[in-house]
JSON list of C-alpha atoms in Angstrom, two decimals:
[
{"chain": "A", "resi": 28, "resn": "MET", "atom": "CA", "xyz": [11.68, -30.51, -16.50]},
{"chain": "A", "resi": 29, "resn": "GLN", "atom": "CA", "xyz": [12.98, -31.49, -12.73]},
{"chain": "A", "resi": 30, "resn": "CYS", "atom": "CA", "xyz": [15.77, -28.92, -13.09]},
{"chain": "A", "resi": 31, "resn": "VAL", "atom": "CA", "xyz": [13.11, -26.21, -14.19]},
{"chain": "A", "resi": 32, "resn": "THR", "atom": "CA", "xyz": [11.33, -26.95, -11.20]},
{"chain": "A", "resi": 33, "resn": "ASN", "atom": "CA", "xyz": [13.85, -26.79, -8.68]},
{"chain": "A", "resi": 34, "resn": "LYS", "atom": "CA", "xyz": [15.38, -23.89, -9.87]},
{"chain": "A", "resi": 35, "resn": "GLY", "atom": "CA", "xyz": [11.84, -22.23, -9.74]},
{"chain": "A", "resi": 36, "resn": "ALA", "atom": "CA", "xyz": [11.42, -23.14, -6.29]},
{"chain": "A", "resi": 37, "resn": "GLY", "atom": "CA", "xyz": [15.05, -21.87, -5.22]},
{"chain": "A", "resi": 38, "resn": "ALA", "atom": "CA", "xyz": [13.96, -18.44, -6.83]},
{"chain": "A", "resi": 39, "resn": "GLY", "atom": "CA", "xyz": [10.88, -18.06, -4.74]},
{"chain": "A", "resi": 40, "resn": "LEU", "atom": "CA", "xyz": [12.57, -19.26, -1.64]},
{"chain": "A", "resi": 41, "resn": "ARG", "atom": "CA", "xyz": [15.19, -16.65, -2.19]},
{"chain": "A", "resi": 42, "resn": "GLU", "atom": "CA", "xyz": [12.32, -13.92, -2.92]},
{"chain": "A", "resi": 43, "resn": "ARG", "atom": "CA", "xyz": [10.83, -15.09, 0.24]},
{"chain": "A", "resi": 44, "resn": "LYS", "atom": "CA", "xyz": [14.25, -14.52, 2.30]},
{"chain": "A", "resi": 45, "resn": "LYS", "atom": "CA", "xyz": [14.49, -11.12, 0.73]},
{"chain": "A", "resi": 46, "resn": "GLN", "atom": "CA", "xyz": [11.07, -9.99, 1.74]},
{"chain": "A", "resi": 47, "resn": "ALA", "atom": "CA", "xyz": [11.33, -11.41, 5.35]},
{"chain": "A", "resi": 48, "resn": "THR", "atom": "CA", "xyz": [14.91, -9.52, 5.48]},
{"chain": "A", "resi": 49, "resn": "ARG", "atom": "CA", "xyz": [13.35, -6.36, 4.04]},
{"chain": "A", "resi": 50, "resn": "ALA", "atom": "CA", "xyz": [10.47, -6.66, 6.74]},
{"chain": "A", "resi": 51, "resn": "ALA", "atom": "CA", "xyz": [13.01, -7.28, 9.65]},
{"chain": "A", "resi": 52, "resn": "LEU", "atom": "CA", "xyz": [14.76, -4.41, 8.84]},
{"chain": "A", "resi": 53, "resn": "SER", "atom": "CA", "xyz": [11.72, -2.04, 8.47]},
{"chain": "A", "resi": 54, "resn": "GLU", "atom": "CA", "xyz": [10.20, -3.21, 11.84]},
{"chain": "A", "resi": 55, "resn": "ALA", "atom": "CA", "xyz": [13.28, -2.63, 13.23]},
{"chain": "A", "resi": 56, "resn": "ALA", "atom": "CA", "xyz": [13.99, 0.95, 12.07]},
{"chain": "A", "resi": 57, "resn": "VAL", "atom": "CA", "xyz": [10.45, 1.71, 12.95]},
{"chain": "A", "resi": 58, "resn": "ARG", "atom": "CA", "xyz": [10.48, 0.39, 16.51]},
{"chain": "A", "resi": 59, "resn": "LEU", "atom": "CA", "xyz": [13.79, 2.01, 16.87]},
{"chain": "A", "resi": 60, "resn": "ALA", "atom": "CA", "xyz": [12.39, 5.33, 15.88]},
{"chain": "A", "resi": 61, "resn": "ALA", "atom": "CA", "xyz": [9.27, 4.96, 17.95]},
{"chain": "A", "resi": 62, "resn": "GLU", "atom": "CA", "xyz": [11.54, 5.03, 20.99]},
{"chain": "A", "resi": 63, "resn": "HIS", "atom": "CA", "xyz": [14.72, 7.04, 20.29]},
{"chain": "A", "resi": 64, "resn": "GLY", "atom": "CA", "xyz": [13.21, 9.41, 17.15]},
{"chain": "A", "resi": 65, "resn": "ALA", "atom": "CA", "xyz": [14.13, 8.78, 13.52]},
{"chain": "A", "resi": 66, "resn": "GLU", "atom": "CA", "xyz": [16.92, 11.13, 13.49]},
{"chain": "A", "resi": 67, "resn": "ASN", "atom": "CA", "xyz": [18.70, 9.40, 16.48]},
{"chain": "A", "resi": 68, "resn": "VAL", "atom": "CA", "xyz": [18.59, 6.00, 15.05]},
{"chain": "A", "resi": 69, "resn": "THR", "atom": "CA", "xyz": [21.52, 4.98, 12.91]},
{"chain": "A", "resi": 70, "resn": "VAL", "atom": "CA", "xyz": [21.91, 2.28, 10.34]},
{"chain": "A", "resi": 71, "resn": "GLU", "atom": "CA", "xyz": [24.31, 0.41, 12.33]},
{"chain": "A", "resi": 72, "resn": "ALA", "atom": "CA", "xyz": [21.65, 0.20, 14.98]},
{"chain": "A", "resi": 73, "resn": "ILE", "atom": "CA", "xyz": [19.05, -0.74, 12.44]},
{"chain": "A", "resi": 74, "resn": "SER", "atom": "CA", "xyz": [21.01, -3.25, 10.93]},
{"chain": "A", "resi": 75, "resn": "ASN", "atom": "CA", "xyz": [22.22, -5.19, 14.59]},
{"chain": "A", "resi": 76, "resn": "ALA", "atom": "CA", "xyz": [18.50, -4.67, 15.71]},
{"chain": "A", "resi": 77, "resn": "ALA", "atom": "CA", "xyz": [17.43, -6.96, 12.36]},
{"chain": "A", "resi": 78, "resn": "GLY", "atom": "CA", "xyz": [20.62, -9.30, 12.70]},
{"chain": "A", "resi": 79, "resn": "VAL", "atom": "CA", "xyz": [22.17, -8.26, 9.19]},
{"chain": "A", "resi": 80, "resn": "SER", "atom": "CA", "xyz": [25.14, -6.16, 8.45]},
{"chain": "A", "resi": 81, "resn": "PRO", "atom": "CA", "xyz": [25.18, -2.41, 7.64]},
{"chain": "A", "resi": 82, "resn": "ARG", "atom": "CA", "xyz": [26.24, -3.61, 4.16]},
{"chain": "A", "resi": 83, "resn": "THR", "atom": "CA", "xyz": [23.23, -5.92, 3.82]},
{"chain": "A", "resi": 84, "resn": "PHE", "atom": "CA", "xyz": [20.88, -2.78, 4.81]},
{"chain": "A", "resi": 85, "resn": "PHE", "atom": "CA", "xyz": [22.06, -0.87, 1.66]},
{"chain": "A", "resi": 86, "resn": "ASN", "atom": "CA", "xyz": [21.12, -4.05, -0.42]},
{"chain": "A", "resi": 87, "resn": "TYR", "atom": "CA", "xyz": [17.65, -3.09, 0.26]},
{"chain": "A", "resi": 88, "resn": "PHE", "atom": "CA", "xyz": [17.77, 0.62, 1.12]},
{"chain": "A", "resi": 89, "resn": "ASP", "atom": "CA", "xyz": [19.56, 3.42, -0.91]},
{"chain": "A", "resi": 90, "resn": "SER", "atom": "CA", "xyz": [19.53, 5.72, 2.49]},
{"chain": "A", "resi": 91, "resn": "HIS", "atom": "CA", "xyz": [18.69, 5.85, 5.74]},
{"chain": "A", "resi": 92, "resn": "ASP", "atom": "CA", "xyz": [14.99, 7.71, 5.41]},
{"chain": "A", "resi": 93, "resn": "ASP", "atom": "CA", "xyz": [14.05, 5.07, 2.78]},
{"chain": "A", "resi": 94, "resn": "VAL", "atom": "CA", "xyz": [13.81, 2.23, 5.36]},
{"chain": "A", "resi": 95, "resn": "PHE", "atom": "CA", "xyz": [10.98, 4.34, 7.01]},
{"chain": "A", "resi": 96, "resn": "VAL", "atom": "CA", "xyz": [9.29, 5.23, 3.83]},
{"chain": "A", "resi": 97, "resn": "MET", "atom": "CA", "xyz": [9.48, 1.99, 1.50]},
{"chain": "A", "resi": 98, "resn": "MET", "atom": "CA", "xyz": [8.66, -0.81, 3.98]},
{"chain": "A", "resi": 99, "resn": "ASP", "atom": "CA", "xyz": [7.30, -2.29, 0.95]},
{"chain": "A", "resi": 100, "resn": "PRO", "atom": "CA", "xyz": [7.98, -0.97, -2.47]},
{"chain": "A", "resi": 101, "resn": "ASP", "atom": "CA", "xyz": [6.59, -3.37, -4.74]},
{"chain": "A", "resi": 102, "resn": "VAL", "atom": "CA", "xyz": [2.60, -3.01, -3.48]},
{"chain": "A", "resi": 103, "resn": "GLY", "atom": "CA", "xyz": [2.24, -0.57, -5.94]},
{"chain": "A", "resi": 104, "resn": "GLU", "atom": "CA", "xyz": [3.11, -2.69, -8.85]},
{"chain": "A", "resi": 105, "resn": "ARG", "atom": "CA", "xyz": [1.20, -5.59, -7.57]},
{"chain": "A", "resi": 106, "resn": "VAL", "atom": "CA", "xyz": [-1.71, -3.63, -7.09]},
{"chain": "A", "resi": 107, "resn": "ARG", "atom": "CA", "xyz": [-1.60, -2.17, -10.66]},
{"chain": "A", "resi": 108, "resn": "ARG", "atom": "CA", "xyz": [-0.69, -6.13, -12.01]},
{"chain": "A", "resi": 109, "resn": "ALA", "atom": "CA", "xyz": [-3.90, -7.24, -10.03]},
{"chain": "A", "resi": 110, "resn": "ILE", "atom": "CA", "xyz": [-6.06, -4.48, -12.02]},
{"chain": "A", "resi": 111, "resn": "ARG", "atom": "CA", "xyz": [-4.29, -5.38, -15.50]},
{"chain": "A", "resi": 112, "resn": "ASP", "atom": "CA", "xyz": [-4.86, -9.01, -14.30]},
{"chain": "A", "resi": 113, "resn": "ALA", "atom": "CA", "xyz": [-8.56, -8.71, -13.33]},
{"chain": "A", "resi": 114, "resn": "PRO", "atom": "CA", "xyz": [-11.50, -10.28, -15.12]},
{"chain": "A", "resi": 115, "resn": "ALA", "atom": "CA", "xyz": [-12.95, -7.74, -17.78]},
{"chain": "A", "resi": 116, "resn": "GLU", "atom": "CA", "xyz": [-16.43, -8.08, -16.50]},
{"chain": "A", "resi": 117, "resn": "LEU", "atom": "CA", "xyz": [-15.32, -6.18, -13.42]},
{"chain": "A", "resi": 118, "resn": "SER", "atom": "CA", "xyz": [-15.82, -2.30, -13.54]},
{"chain": "A", "resi": 119, "resn": "PRO", "atom": "CA", "xyz": [-12.80, -0.13, -12.82]},
{"chain": "A", "resi": 120, "resn": "LEU", "atom": "CA", "xyz": [-14.21, 0.49, -9.39]},
{"chain": "A", "resi": 121, "resn": "ASP", "atom": "CA", "xyz": [-14.60, -2.96, -8.22]},
{"chain": "A", "resi": 122, "resn": "ALA", "atom": "CA", "xyz": [-11.17, -3.88, -9.98]},
{"chain": "A", "resi": 123, "resn": "VAL", "atom": "CA", "xyz": [-9.43, -1.16, -7.94]},
{"chain": "A", "resi": 124, "resn": "ARG", "atom": "CA", "xyz": [-11.57, -2.40, -4.94]},
{"chain": "A", "resi": 125, "resn": "GLU", "atom": "CA", "xyz": [-10.12, -5.94, -4.88]},
{"chain": "A", "resi": 126, "resn": "ALA", "atom": "CA", "xyz": [-6.95, -5.07, -5.83]},
{"chain": "A", "resi": 127, "resn": "MET", "atom": "CA", "xyz": [-6.52, -2.76, -2.98]},
{"chain": "A", "resi": 128, "resn": "ALA", "atom": "CA", "xyz": [-8.36, -5.10, -0.50]},
{"chain": "A", "resi": 129, "resn": "ALA", "atom": "CA", "xyz": [-5.82, -8.00, -1.28]},
{"chain": "A", "resi": 130, "resn": "GLU", "atom": "CA", "xyz": [-2.84, -5.96, -0.41]},
{"chain": "A", "resi": 131, "resn": "LEU", "atom": "CA", "xyz": [-4.17, -3.82, 2.35]},
{"chain": "A", "resi": 132, "resn": "ALA", "atom": "CA", "xyz": [-4.81, -7.07, 4.32]},
{"chain": "A", "resi": 133, "resn": "GLU", "atom": "CA", "xyz": [-0.91, -6.94, 5.08]},
{"chain": "A", "resi": 134, "resn": "VAL", "atom": "CA", "xyz": [-2.15, -3.69, 7.23]},
{"chain": "A", "resi": 135, "resn": "GLU", "atom": "CA", "xyz": [-4.00, -5.79, 9.68]},
{"chain": "A", "resi": 136, "resn": "LEU", "atom": "CA", "xyz": [-0.92, -8.66, 9.88]},
{"chain": "A", "resi": 137, "resn": "ARG", "atom": "CA", "xyz": [1.45, -5.98, 10.92]},
{"chain": "A", "resi": 138, "resn": "HIS", "atom": "CA", "xyz": [-0.83, -3.56, 12.19]},
{"chain": "A", "resi": 139, "resn": "GLU", "atom": "CA", "xyz": [1.43, -2.86, 15.01]},
{"chain": "A", "resi": 140, "resn": "VAL", "atom": "CA", "xyz": [4.37, -1.78, 12.82]},
{"chain": "A", "resi": 141, "resn": "TRP", "atom": "CA", "xyz": [2.01, 0.19, 10.74]},
{"chain": "A", "resi": 142, "resn": "SER", "atom": "CA", "xyz": [0.59, 2.16, 13.80]},
{"chain": "A", "resi": 143, "resn": "LEU", "atom": "CA", "xyz": [4.21, 2.92, 15.19]},
{"chain": "A", "resi": 144, "resn": "ARG", "atom": "CA", "xyz": [5.38, 4.20, 11.59]},
{"chain": "A", "resi": 145, "resn": "ALA", "atom": "CA", "xyz": [2.18, 6.55, 11.61]},
{"chain": "A", "resi": 146, "resn": "LYS", "atom": "CA", "xyz": [3.80, 8.06, 15.01]},
{"chain": "A", "resi": 147, "resn": "VAL", "atom": "CA", "xyz": [7.30, 8.32, 13.75]},
{"chain": "A", "resi": 148, "resn": "PHE", "atom": "CA", "xyz": [5.84, 10.31, 10.79]},
{"chain": "A", "resi": 149, "resn": "GLN", "atom": "CA", "xyz": [4.00, 12.78, 12.97]},
{"chain": "A", "resi": 150, "resn": "LYS", "atom": "CA", "xyz": [7.46, 13.38, 14.86]},
{"chain": "A", "resi": 151, "resn": "SER", "atom": "CA", "xyz": [9.56, 13.64, 11.58]},
{"chain": "A", "resi": 152, "resn": "PRO", "atom": "CA", "xyz": [7.71, 15.90, 9.35]},
{"chain": "A", "resi": 153, "resn": "HIS", "atom": "CA", "xyz": [10.69, 15.28, 6.78]},
{"chain": "A", "resi": 154, "resn": "LEU", "atom": "CA", "xyz": [9.85, 11.50, 6.30]},
{"chain": "A", "resi": 155, "resn": "LEU", "atom": "CA", "xyz": [6.25, 12.44, 6.07]},
{"chain": "A", "resi": 156, "resn": "ALA", "atom": "CA", "xyz": [6.94, 15.06, 3.35]},
{"chain": "A", "resi": 157, "resn": "ARG", "atom": "CA", "xyz": [8.57, 12.27, 1.62]},
{"chain": "A", "resi": 158, "resn": "GLY", "atom": "CA", "xyz": [6.14, 9.60, 1.99]},
{"chain": "A", "resi": 159, "resn": "LEU", "atom": "CA", "xyz": [3.47, 12.19, 0.90]},
{"chain": "A", "resi": 160, "resn": "GLY", "atom": "CA", "xyz": [5.74, 12.36, -2.56]},
{"chain": "A", "resi": 161, "resn": "LEU", "atom": "CA", "xyz": [5.89, 8.83, -2.94]},
{"chain": "A", "resi": 162, "resn": "HIS", "atom": "CA", "xyz": [2.40, 8.41, -2.51]},
{"chain": "A", "resi": 163, "resn": "MET", "atom": "CA", "xyz": [1.61, 10.81, -5.11]},
{"chain": "A", "resi": 164, "resn": "ALA", "atom": "CA", "xyz": [3.92, 9.42, -7.80]},
{"chain": "A", "resi": 165, "resn": "GLU", "atom": "CA", "xyz": [2.08, 5.69, -6.88]},
{"chain": "A", "resi": 166, "resn": "GLU", "atom": "CA", "xyz": [-1.15, 7.83, -7.46]},
{"chain": "A", "resi": 167, "resn": "ARG", "atom": "CA", "xyz": [-0.30, 8.79, -10.78]},
{"chain": "A", "resi": 168, "resn": "ASP", "atom": "CA", "xyz": [0.88, 5.74, -11.98]},
{"chain": "A", "resi": 169, "resn": "LEU", "atom": "CA", "xyz": [-2.53, 3.75, -10.27]},
{"chain": "A", "resi": 170, "resn": "ALA", "atom": "CA", "xyz": [-4.57, 6.44, -12.56]},
{"chain": "A", "resi": 171, "resn": "ARG", "atom": "CA", "xyz": [-2.53, 5.37, -15.63]},
{"chain": "A", "resi": 172, "resn": "THR", "atom": "CA", "xyz": [-3.21, 1.96, -15.16]},
{"chain": "A", "resi": 173, "resn": "ILE", "atom": "CA", "xyz": [-6.75, 2.45, -14.74]},
{"chain": "A", "resi": 174, "resn": "ALA", "atom": "CA", "xyz": [-6.56, 4.63, -17.98]},
{"chain": "A", "resi": 175, "resn": "ARG", "atom": "CA", "xyz": [-4.95, 1.75, -19.95]},
{"chain": "A", "resi": 176, "resn": "ARG", "atom": "CA", "xyz": [-7.63, -0.76, -18.54]},
{"chain": "A", "resi": 177, "resn": "ILE", "atom": "CA", "xyz": [-11.01, 1.65, -19.50]},
{"chain": "A", "resi": 178, "resn": "ASP", "atom": "CA", "xyz": [-9.18, 2.29, -23.08]},
{"chain": "A", "resi": 179, "resn": "PRO", "atom": "CA", "xyz": [-6.14, 0.48, -24.12]},
{"chain": "A", "resi": 180, "resn": "ASP", "atom": "CA", "xyz": [-5.97, 2.30, -27.15]},
{"chain": "A", "resi": 181, "resn": "GLY", "atom": "CA", "xyz": [-6.74, 6.07, -25.79]},
{"chain": "A", "resi": 182, "resn": "PRO", "atom": "CA", "xyz": [-4.58, 8.43, -25.16]},
{"chain": "A", "resi": 183, "resn": "GLY", "atom": "CA", "xyz": [-3.81, 7.50, -21.45]},
{"chain": "A", "resi": 184, "resn": "GLY", "atom": "CA", "xyz": [-3.28, 3.81, -22.49]},
{"chain": "A", "resi": 185, "resn": "GLN", "atom": "CA", "xyz": [-1.05, 4.33, -25.21]},
{"chain": "A", "resi": 186, "resn": "GLY", "atom": "CA", "xyz": [3.32, 4.41, -24.94]},
{"chain": "A", "resi": 187, "resn": "GLY", "atom": "CA", "xyz": [5.36, 2.89, -22.03]},
{"chain": "A", "resi": 188, "resn": "PRO", "atom": "CA", "xyz": [4.94, 1.10, -18.73]},
{"chain": "A", "resi": 189, "resn": "ASP", "atom": "CA", "xyz": [2.23, 2.11, -16.34]},
{"chain": "A", "resi": 190, "resn": "VAL", "atom": "CA", "xyz": [5.46, 3.53, -14.45]},
{"chain": "A", "resi": 191, "resn": "HIS", "atom": "CA", "xyz": [7.35, 6.84, -15.37]},
{"chain": "A", "resi": 192, "resn": "GLY", "atom": "CA", "xyz": [10.37, 5.97, -13.25]},
{"chain": "A", "resi": 193, "resn": "GLY", "atom": "CA", "xyz": [10.43, 9.38, -11.69]},
{"chain": "A", "resi": 194, "resn": "PRO", "atom": "CA", "xyz": [8.11, 12.42, -10.94]},
{"chain": "A", "resi": 195, "resn": "ALA", "atom": "CA", "xyz": [6.00, 13.70, -13.43]},
{"chain": "A", "resi": 196, "resn": "GLY", "atom": "CA", "xyz": [4.55, 16.86, -13.57]},
{"chain": "A", "resi": 197, "resn": "PRO", "atom": "CA", "xyz": [0.72, 17.89, -14.67]},
{"chain": "A", "resi": 198, "resn": "CYS", "atom": "CA", "xyz": [1.89, 18.42, -18.48]},
{"chain": "A", "resi": 199, "resn": "GLU", "atom": "CA", "xyz": [3.46, 14.62, -18.54]},
{"chain": "A", "resi": 200, "resn": "ASP", "atom": "CA", "xyz": [0.34, 13.27, -17.38]},
{"chain": "A", "resi": 201, "resn": "ALA", "atom": "CA", "xyz": [-2.14, 15.61, -19.48]},
{"chain": "A", "resi": 202, "resn": "ASP", "atom": "CA", "xyz": [-3.20, 12.46, -21.02]},
{"chain": "A", "resi": 203, "resn": "ILE", "atom": "CA", "xyz": [-4.78, 10.98, -18.30]},
{"chain": "A", "resi": 204, "resn": "GLU", "atom": "CA", "xyz": [-8.67, 11.41, -18.45]},
{"chain": "A", "resi": 205, "resn": "LEU", "atom": "CA", "xyz": [-10.60, 12.47, -15.32]},
{"chain": "A", "resi": 206, "resn": "TYR", "atom": "CA", "xyz": [-12.40, 9.42, -14.39]},
{"chain": "A", "resi": 207, "resn": "PRO", "atom": "CA", "xyz": [-9.06, 7.66, -13.90]},
{"chain": "A", "resi": 208, "resn": "ARG", "atom": "CA", "xyz": [-7.34, 10.66, -12.03]},
{"chain": "A", "resi": 209, "resn": "LEU", "atom": "CA", "xyz": [-10.36, 10.71, -9.65]},
{"chain": "A", "resi": 210, "resn": "LEU", "atom": "CA", "xyz": [-10.66, 7.18, -9.14]},
{"chain": "A", "resi": 211, "resn": "ALA", "atom": "CA", "xyz": [-6.90, 6.82, -8.19]},
{"chain": "A", "resi": 212, "resn": "ALA", "atom": "CA", "xyz": [-7.09, 9.59, -5.75]},
{"chain": "A", "resi": 213, "resn": "VAL", "atom": "CA", "xyz": [-10.43, 8.31, -3.93]},
{"chain": "A", "resi": 214, "resn": "ALA", "atom": "CA", "xyz": [-8.93, 4.63, -3.65]},
{"chain": "A", "resi": 215, "resn": "GLY", "atom": "CA", "xyz": [-5.94, 6.08, -1.84]},
{"chain": "A", "resi": 216, "resn": "THR", "atom": "CA", "xyz": [-8.30, 8.29, 0.36]},
{"chain": "A", "resi": 217, "resn": "ALA", "atom": "CA", "xyz": [-10.37, 4.93, 1.02]},
{"chain": "A", "resi": 218, "resn": "ALA", "atom": "CA", "xyz": [-7.39, 3.23, 2.00]},
{"chain": "A", "resi": 219, "resn": "ARG", "atom": "CA", "xyz": [-6.60, 6.01, 4.62]},
{"chain": "A", "resi": 220, "resn": "VAL", "atom": "CA", "xyz": [-9.90, 6.40, 6.02]},
{"chain": "A", "resi": 221, "resn": "ALA", "atom": "CA", "xyz": [-10.32, 2.80, 6.74]},
{"chain": "A", "resi": 222, "resn": "ILE", "atom": "CA", "xyz": [-7.32, 2.39, 8.54]},
{"chain": "A", "resi": 223, "resn": "GLU", "atom": "CA", "xyz": [-7.87, 5.42, 10.59]},
{"chain": "A", "resi": 224, "resn": "HIS", "atom": "CA", "xyz": [-11.38, 4.10, 11.29]},
{"chain": "A", "resi": 225, "resn": "TRP", "atom": "CA", "xyz": [-9.90, 0.56, 12.32]},
{"chain": "A", "resi": 226, "resn": "TYR", "atom": "CA", "xyz": [-7.35, 2.18, 14.44]},
{"chain": "A", "resi": 227, "resn": "ALA", "atom": "CA", "xyz": [-9.59, 4.72, 16.16]},
{"chain": "A", "resi": 228, "resn": "HIS", "atom": "CA", "xyz": [-12.81, 2.26, 17.01]},
{"chain": "A", "resi": 229, "resn": "SER", "atom": "CA", "xyz": [-11.25, -1.26, 16.67]},
{"chain": "A", "resi": 230, "resn": "PRO", "atom": "CA", "xyz": [-14.81, -2.40, 15.18]},
{"chain": "A", "resi": 231, "resn": "PRO", "atom": "CA", "xyz": [-15.61, -6.31, 14.86]},
{"chain": "A", "resi": 232, "resn": "LEU", "atom": "CA", "xyz": [-14.66, -6.15, 11.43]},
{"chain": "A", "resi": 233, "resn": "THR", "atom": "CA", "xyz": [-11.61, -6.91, 9.94]},
{"chain": "A", "resi": 234, "resn": "PHE", "atom": "CA", "xyz": [-9.74, -4.09, 8.03]},
{"chain": "A", "resi": 235, "resn": "PRO", "atom": "CA", "xyz": [-10.61, -5.72, 4.90]},
{"chain": "A", "resi": 236, "resn": "GLU", "atom": "CA", "xyz": [-13.96, -5.77, 5.80]},
{"chain": "A", "resi": 237, "resn": "ILE", "atom": "CA", "xyz": [-14.03, -2.27, 6.24]},
{"chain": "A", "resi": 238, "resn": "PHE", "atom": "CA", "xyz": [-12.14, -0.95, 3.52]},
{"chain": "A", "resi": 239, "resn": "ARG", "atom": "CA", "xyz": [-14.61, -3.00, 1.26]},
{"chain": "A", "resi": 240, "resn": "ASP", "atom": "CA", "xyz": [-17.61, -1.51, 3.18]},
{"chain": "A", "resi": 241, "resn": "VAL", "atom": "CA", "xyz": [-15.71, 2.13, 2.14]},
{"chain": "A", "resi": 242, "resn": "PHE", "atom": "CA", "xyz": [-16.24, 1.38, -1.49]},
{"chain": "A", "resi": 243, "resn": "THR", "atom": "CA", "xyz": [-19.74, 0.13, -1.04]},
{"chain": "A", "resi": 244, "resn": "HIS", "atom": "CA", "xyz": [-20.49, 3.63, 0.36]},
{"chain": "A", "resi": 245, "resn": "LEU", "atom": "CA", "xyz": [-18.46, 5.09, -2.97]},
{"chain": "A", "resi": 246, "resn": "SER", "atom": "CA", "xyz": [-20.25, 2.49, -5.21]},
{"chain": "A", "resi": 247, "resn": "ALA", "atom": "CA", "xyz": [-23.65, 3.99, -3.76]},
{"chain": "A", "resi": 248, "resn": "GLY", "atom": "CA", "xyz": [-22.92, 7.41, -4.62]},
{"chain": "A", "resi": 249, "resn": "LEU", "atom": "CA", "xyz": [-22.12, 8.38, -0.84]},
{"chain": "A", "resi": 250, "resn": "PRO", "atom": "CA", "xyz": [-26.09, 8.66, 0.14]},
{"chain": "A", "resi": 251, "resn": "GLN", "atom": "CA", "xyz": [-26.64, 9.38, 3.68]},
{"chain": "A", "resi": 252, "resn": "PRO", "atom": "CA", "xyz": [-26.47, 5.90, 5.35]},
{"chain": "A", "resi": 253, "resn": "PRO", "atom": "CA", "xyz": [-29.48, 4.97, 8.09]},
{"chain": "A", "resi": 254, "resn": "ALA", "atom": "CA", "xyz": [-28.19, 5.54, 11.76]},
{"chain": "A", "resi": 255, "resn": "GLN", "atom": "CA", "xyz": [-26.41, 2.44, 13.05]},
{"chain": "A", "resi": 256, "resn": "THR", "atom": "CA", "xyz": [-25.72, 1.11, 16.57]},
{"chain": "A", "resi": 257, "resn": "ASP", "atom": "CA", "xyz": [-22.48, -0.94, 15.58]},
{"chain": "A", "resi": 258, "resn": "ASP", "atom": "CA", "xyz": [-20.16, -1.32, 12.51]},
{"chain": "A", "resi": 259, "resn": "ARG", "atom": "CA", "xyz": [-22.25, -3.26, 10.53]},
{"chain": "A", "resi": 260, "resn": "PRO", "atom": "CA", "xyz": [-21.17, -2.75, 6.75]},
{"chain": "A", "resi": 261, "resn": "SER", "atom": "CA", "xyz": [-23.86, -0.97, 4.92]},
{"chain": "A", "resi": 262, "resn": "ASP", "atom": "CA", "xyz": [-24.25, -3.75, 2.28]},
{"chain": "A", "resi": 263, "resn": "GLY", "atom": "CA", "xyz": [-26.15, -5.65, 4.72]},
{"chain": "A", "resi": 264, "resn": "ARG", "atom": "CA", "xyz": [-23.44, -8.18, 6.36]},
{"chain": "A", "resi": 265, "resn": "THR", "atom": "CA", "xyz": [-23.60, -8.64, 9.89]},
{"chain": "A", "resi": 266, "resn": "THR", "atom": "CA", "xyz": [-20.76, -9.45, 12.27]},
{"chain": "A", "resi": 267, "resn": "GLU", "atom": "CA", "xyz": [-22.60, -12.43, 13.82]},
{"chain": "A", "resi": 268, "resn": "SER", "atom": "CA", "xyz": [-20.53, -16.09, 12.96]}
]
């Protein structure tokens, strides 16, 4: 049993080191690109700034552009896993909210890097287009996971894993019903709106609180809220300690 425990601990340590190396490469790339432009930043410069070799770079990213658009390629699968494992009594909307809120807390911890990344995308349209393509693929995978949670035996819940492993056309996803598609799309928009509001207004609430407030509006059916003089959530929470 001791051997098993040590092996598990070693595996966990290795995974944390890999995550730290990936984060260091991504942050170095974004900071260099924000200063010089993504097109003028080489793999060698990124690797040197992160303290690793170019060979190590390609252990984490397949190409130069991937370091900008795939800062955390596992986040989608973590969200989908959390939705699959969420308590059965949670509605699909609540399950998606909790899964995404847990992951999006990372945005607050690394807000400077994410903000710089957005500026890099604005100056490099090809990176923005590639990022949008990946977002659409993640949205389809999320919709399929939601469909499987709603009806494991239905058309959208049968056959194969949640992910396709590549781009899918409308016909390939024709078995996914309207509600899972809509919820997946709305969840992505909710995250974007919450991020933009947080950056623009610097409210006293944390980013996860703003994100949950967005879902409070969605759950209520988007009625016009009463006039507010601050950024207090519509569900009655206050910012007072």
